[in-house]
Amino acid sequence: MMLLEANKLSYVYDNNRGLLEASFSLQTGRVLALVGGNGAGKSTLIRLLTGQEKQKSGEMIWHKPQTIRYMPDDVDFPSMLSAIEILQLLASFKNVDKEEQENVLRRVALWDVRKQRVKQFSKGMRQRLNLAQSLLGNGSLLILDEPTNGLDPFWIAELKKLMLEEKNKGCTVIFSTHLLAFAEEVADDVLVLHEGEILISGALKEILLQEDSPSLENLWLKKLNL
Ligand SMILES: Nc1ncnc2c1ncn2[C@@H]1O[C@H](COP(=O)(O)OP(=O)(O)OP(=O)(O)O)[C@@H](O)[C@H]1O
């Protein structure tokens, strides 16, 4: 079932960079990877999808109203609060009960340190707390901005499992990443951005077959003539 259609979606900053006339569509229950190099436009697109910014031109048609759960890329938690206090605070906005808060903390292995101040957390632990808060609630669309940032290989593998669990519950997942192999392992669909424009978009397996490319990395390098 169609979830979203973007038609010539643009958000251009004063320096003429940003996202330029992006057109794509997304079906419900799919996992979409937004990939591309630094400055390609991934975060700009995520800001439009999450409603943090409004496009300057073009349109975004949601075929079904969505409750969005969101993992930002640079979260600054109040460092004097503990992990459980932060989660309780965020859970109160989403009407999530205590049991679910506890489950989520266990899922990201922060249960034992839940009473520690976030100030004492490593980068990866803060990122796992960020992941935990995004998993709270029942939003039908989960948007993750660079979720692998700061995670070690074990947690990258766990993240993959968590994302696929959400997909299996019927949730649509959109995430951005620089890790092309990770994108290939998790995503059904891919949107490759380059300098604000869409270079490749569609079902990943079909694209690789059509382009006769062994991997997304190979295809990306080929398209950029690198
Ligand atoms: N606030 C801003 N003002 C001016 N230009 C901006 C602003 N934010 C982003 N840009 C420009 O828009 C383009 C797209 O940036 P964006 O942050 O969306 O890229 P990205 O794909 O998320 O990059 P990265 O992988 O480095 O996080 C870049 O050229 C960037 O310089």
Short mmCIF file of C-alpha atoms and ligand atoms in Angstrom, two decimals:
data_model
loop_
_atom_site.label_atom_id
_atom_site.label_comp_id
_atom_site.label_asym_id
_atom_site.label_seq_id
_atom_site.Cartn_x
_atom_site.Cartn_y
_atom_site.Cartn_z
CA MET A 1 0.00 0.00 0.00
CA MET A 2 1.32 3.43 -0.91
CA LEU A 3 2.47 5.42 2.10
CA LEU A 4 4.21 8.45 0.70
CA GLU A 5 4.72 10.23 -2.60
CA ALA A 6 7.22 13.03 -2.90
CA ASN A 7 7.01 15.17 -6.02
CA LYS A 8 9.85 17.54 -6.85
CA LEU A 9 10.47 18.07 -3.17
CA SER A 10 12.93 20.91 -2.61
CA TYR A 11 14.51 22.61 0.34
CA VAL A 12 17.29 24.89 -0.80
CA TYR A 13 19.40 26.87 1.66
CA ASP A 14 20.74 30.38 1.00
CA ASN A 15 23.91 28.84 -0.46
CA ASN A 16 21.82 27.00 -3.12
CA ARG A 17 22.52 23.65 -1.50
CA GLY A 18 20.11 21.27 0.19
CA LEU A 19 17.55 19.02 -1.48
CA LEU A 20 16.68 19.64 -5.11
CA GLU A 21 13.45 18.39 -6.72
CA ALA A 22 13.43 14.94 -5.15
CA SER A 23 10.68 12.65 -6.44
CA PHE A 24 10.16 9.19 -4.99
CA SER A 25 7.50 6.99 -3.44
CA LEU A 26 7.41 4.59 -0.52
CA GLN A 27 5.12 1.67 0.32
CA THR A 28 4.07 0.82 3.89
CA GLY A 29 6.02 -1.83 5.78
CA ARG A 30 9.24 -1.31 3.81
CA VAL A 31 12.67 -0.36 5.08
CA LEU A 32 14.14 2.56 3.14
CA ALA A 33 17.84 3.49 3.32
CA LEU A 34 18.87 7.06 2.55
CA VAL A 35 22.48 6.94 1.46
CA GLY A 36 24.97 9.39 -0.01
CA GLY A 37 28.17 11.17 0.88
CA ASN A 38 28.62 14.15 3.17
CA GLY A 39 26.32 16.99 2.21
CA ALA A 40 24.23 14.81 -0.12
CA GLY A 41 20.95 15.98 1.43
CA LYS A 42 20.00 13.06 3.71
CA SER A 43 19.46 15.11 6.87
CA THR A 44 17.58 17.79 4.93
CA LEU A 45 15.20 15.14 3.61
CA ILE A 46 14.77 13.70 7.11
CA ARG A 47 13.91 17.17 8.45
CA LEU A 48 11.16 17.41 5.83
CA LEU A 49 9.87 13.88 6.54
CA THR A 50 9.71 14.53 10.30
CA GLY A 51 8.04 17.90 9.77
CA GLN A 52 10.88 19.87 11.37
CA GLU A 53 11.05 21.95 8.20
CA LYS A 54 8.56 22.60 5.45
CA GLN A 55 9.61 22.14 1.84
CA LYS A 56 10.15 25.34 -0.14
CA SER A 57 8.59 23.79 -3.23
CA GLY A 58 7.17 20.50 -4.41
CA GLU A 59 4.83 18.30 -2.44
CA MET A 60 4.79 15.43 -0.01
CA ILE A 61 1.61 13.35 -0.08
CA TRP A 62 1.01 11.05 2.88
CA HIS A 63 -1.57 8.45 1.89
CA LYS A 64 -2.20 7.58 5.54
CA PRO A 65 -1.66 9.80 8.58
CA GLN A 66 1.51 8.66 10.34
CA THR A 67 2.62 8.68 13.95
CA ILE A 68 6.37 9.13 13.69
CA ARG A 69 9.00 7.83 16.09
CA TYR A 70 12.31 9.56 15.53
CA MET A 71 15.95 9.04 16.41
CA PRO A 72 17.85 12.29 15.72
CA ASP A 73 21.54 12.18 14.85
CA ASP A 74 22.85 14.64 17.41
CA VAL A 75 20.82 14.40 20.57
CA ASP A 76 21.90 16.39 23.60
CA PHE A 77 20.32 14.74 26.62
CA PRO A 78 20.32 16.72 29.90
CA SER A 79 23.56 15.31 31.30
CA MET A 80 22.54 15.59 34.98
CA LEU A 81 19.58 13.25 34.51
CA SER A 82 19.82 9.50 34.65
CA ALA A 83 18.89 7.23 31.73
CA ILE A 84 15.67 6.14 33.43
CA GLU A 85 14.70 9.75 34.23
CA ILE A 86 15.20 10.76 30.60
CA LEU A 87 13.23 7.81 29.34
CA GLN A 88 10.41 8.46 31.85
CA LEU A 89 10.24 12.06 30.71
CA LEU A 90 10.05 11.14 27.04
CA ALA A 91 7.68 8.24 27.72
CA SER A 92 5.26 10.62 29.44
CA PHE A 93 4.83 12.51 26.15
CA LYS A 94 4.02 9.28 24.35
CA ASN A 95 1.77 7.72 27.00
CA VAL A 96 4.05 4.73 27.38
CA ASP A 97 3.75 2.64 30.53
CA LYS A 98 6.53 1.73 32.93
CA GLU A 99 6.82 -1.84 31.74
CA GLU A 100 7.53 -0.77 28.19
CA GLN A 101 10.13 1.76 29.38
CA GLU A 102 11.88 -1.02 31.29
CA ASN A 103 11.72 -3.42 28.36
CA VAL A 104 13.23 -0.88 26.03
CA LEU A 105 16.09 -0.16 28.47
CA ARG A 106 16.77 -3.87 28.71
CA ARG A 107 16.66 -4.20 24.93
CA VAL A 108 19.49 -1.69 24.55
CA ALA A 109 21.34 -3.17 27.57
CA LEU A 110 21.15 0.01 29.66
CA TRP A 111 19.07 -1.55 32.43
CA ASP A 112 22.00 -2.04 34.80
CA VAL A 113 23.14 1.56 34.39
CA ARG A 114 19.69 3.12 34.30
CA LYS A 115 20.31 5.15 37.46
CA GLN A 116 23.62 6.56 36.26
CA ARG A 117 23.75 10.13 35.03
CA VAL A 118 24.00 10.35 31.26
CA LYS A 119 27.07 12.55 31.82
CA GLN A 120 28.92 9.35 32.71
CA PHE A 121 27.81 7.54 29.55
CA SER A 122 30.06 6.80 26.61
CA LYS A 123 29.04 7.98 23.14
CA GLY A 124 27.74 4.53 22.24
CA MET A 125 25.69 4.34 25.47
CA ARG A 126 24.12 7.74 24.71
CA GLN A 127 23.35 6.56 21.20
CA ARG A 128 21.69 3.43 22.63
CA LEU A 129 19.57 5.65 24.88
CA ASN A 130 18.68 7.68 21.82
CA LEU A 131 17.69 4.46 20.08
CA ALA A 132 15.67 3.38 23.14
CA GLN A 133 13.64 6.59 23.19
CA SER A 134 12.84 6.18 19.48
CA LEU A 135 11.54 2.66 20.09
CA LEU A 136 9.00 3.81 22.70
CA GLY A 137 5.38 3.83 21.62
CA ASN A 138 3.58 2.53 18.58
CA GLY A 139 4.37 4.99 15.82
CA SER A 140 3.79 3.39 12.44
CA LEU A 141 6.81 5.13 10.93
CA LEU A 142 10.27 4.93 12.48
CA ILE A 143 12.83 7.46 11.22
CA LEU A 144 16.46 7.00 12.23
CA ASP A 145 19.10 9.59 11.34
CA GLU A 146 22.54 7.94 11.19
CA PRO A 147 21.60 5.31 13.80
CA THR A 148 24.93 3.44 13.54
CA ASN A 149 26.92 6.51 14.68
CA GLY A 150 29.01 5.67 17.71
CA LEU A 151 27.86 2.04 17.83
CA ASP A 152 30.36 -0.81 17.92
CA PRO A 153 29.99 -3.83 15.58
CA PHE A 154 27.98 -5.79 18.16
CA TRP A 155 25.49 -2.95 18.55
CA ILE A 156 25.33 -2.35 14.82
CA ALA A 157 24.23 -6.00 14.50
CA GLU A 158 21.71 -5.51 17.35
CA LEU A 159 20.42 -2.34 15.69
CA LYS A 160 19.83 -4.32 12.52
CA LYS A 161 17.79 -6.88 14.50
CA LEU A 162 15.76 -4.14 16.17
CA MET A 163 15.00 -2.47 12.86
CA LEU A 164 13.88 -5.77 11.33
CA GLU A 165 11.73 -6.48 14.41
CA GLU A 166 9.99 -3.15 13.85
CA LYS A 167 9.47 -4.03 10.20
CA ASN A 168 8.03 -7.42 11.18
CA LYS A 169 5.54 -5.60 13.41
CA GLY A 170 4.34 -3.77 10.30
CA CYS A 171 6.22 -0.55 10.88
CA THR A 172 7.77 1.40 7.99
CA VAL A 173 11.40 2.31 8.67
CA ILE A 174 13.45 5.10 7.07
CA PHE A 175 17.08 5.53 8.01
CA SER A 176 20.15 7.37 6.79
CA THR A 177 23.62 5.89 6.79
CA HIS A 178 27.12 6.13 5.37
CA LEU A 179 27.57 2.39 5.77
CA LEU A 180 26.59 0.93 2.42
CA ALA A 181 26.98 -2.70 3.52
CA PHE A 182 24.68 -2.04 6.49
CA ALA A 183 22.14 -0.38 4.18
CA GLU A 184 22.29 -3.39 1.89
CA GLU A 185 21.70 -5.82 4.75
CA VAL A 186 18.70 -4.03 6.23
CA ALA A 187 16.92 -2.12 3.48
CA ASP A 188 14.27 -3.17 0.98
CA ASP A 189 14.46 0.14 -0.84
CA VAL A 190 17.22 2.63 -1.35
CA LEU A 191 17.44 6.32 -2.16
CA VAL A 192 20.93 7.39 -3.14
CA LEU A 193 21.42 11.14 -2.94
CA HIS A 194 24.26 13.14 -4.42
CA GLU A 195 24.61 16.90 -4.08
CA GLY A 196 20.91 17.23 -3.29
CA GLU A 197 19.68 15.12 -6.17
CA ILE A 198 18.44 11.55 -6.36
CA LEU A 199 20.95 9.38 -8.14
CA ILE A 200 19.24 6.02 -7.64
CA SER A 201 15.88 5.11 -6.15
CA GLY A 202 13.81 1.95 -5.86
CA ALA A 203 13.87 -1.66 -4.68
CA LEU A 204 17.49 -2.46 -3.84
CA LYS A 205 17.68 -6.05 -5.12
CA GLU A 206 16.03 -5.12 -8.43
CA ILE A 207 18.35 -2.17 -8.93
CA LEU A 208 21.47 -4.26 -8.28
CA LEU A 209 20.21 -6.84 -10.75
CA GLN A 210 19.34 -4.27 -13.42
CA GLU A 211 22.65 -2.49 -13.03
CA ASP A 212 24.55 -5.77 -12.86
CA SER A 213 26.27 -4.58 -9.68
CA PRO A 214 27.45 -7.01 -6.99
CA SER A 215 26.88 -4.52 -4.17
CA LEU A 216 25.48 -1.11 -3.34
CA GLU A 217 29.02 0.14 -2.78
CA ASN A 218 30.04 -1.02 -6.25
CA LEU A 219 26.98 0.68 -7.78
CA TRP A 220 27.55 3.90 -5.84
CA LEU A 221 31.19 4.10 -6.92
CA LYS A 222 30.19 3.35 -10.52
CA LYS A 223 27.50 6.06 -10.59
CA LEU A 224 29.89 8.62 -9.16
CA ASN A 225 32.67 7.54 -11.52
CA LEU A 226 34.95 6.93 -8.57
N1 LIG B 1 21.61 25.20 7.82
C1 LIG B 1 22.21 25.15 6.64
N2 LIG B 1 22.55 26.27 5.98
C2 LIG B 1 23.14 26.23 4.76
N3 LIG B 1 23.42 25.08 4.11
C3 LIG B 1 23.09 23.94 4.71
C4 LIG B 1 22.47 23.88 6.00
N4 LIG B 1 22.27 22.59 6.34
C5 LIG B 1 22.74 21.87 5.31
N5 LIG B 1 23.22 22.66 4.35
C6 LIG B 1 23.81 22.24 3.06
O1 LIG B 1 22.88 21.42 2.39
C7 LIG B 1 23.52 20.30 1.78
C8 LIG B 1 22.88 19.02 2.30
O2 LIG B 1 23.19 18.89 3.69
P1 LIG B 1 22.64 17.70 4.59
O3 LIG B 1 22.99 18.03 6.00
O4 LIG B 1 21.22 17.46 4.26
O5 LIG B 1 23.53 16.50 4.04
P2 LIG B 1 23.76 15.03 4.61
O6 LIG B 1 23.58 14.11 3.45
O7 LIG B 1 22.92 14.79 5.80
O8 LIG B 1 25.30 15.08 5.00
P3 LIG B 1 26.18 14.30 6.09
O9 LIG B 1 26.39 12.91 5.55
O10 LIG B 1 27.46 15.07 6.08
O11 LIG B 1 25.46 14.35 7.39
C9 LIG B 1 25.01 20.46 2.10
O12 LIG B 1 25.65 21.03 0.98
C10 LIG B 1 25.04 21.40 3.27
O13 LIG B 1 26.20 22.21 3.24
#
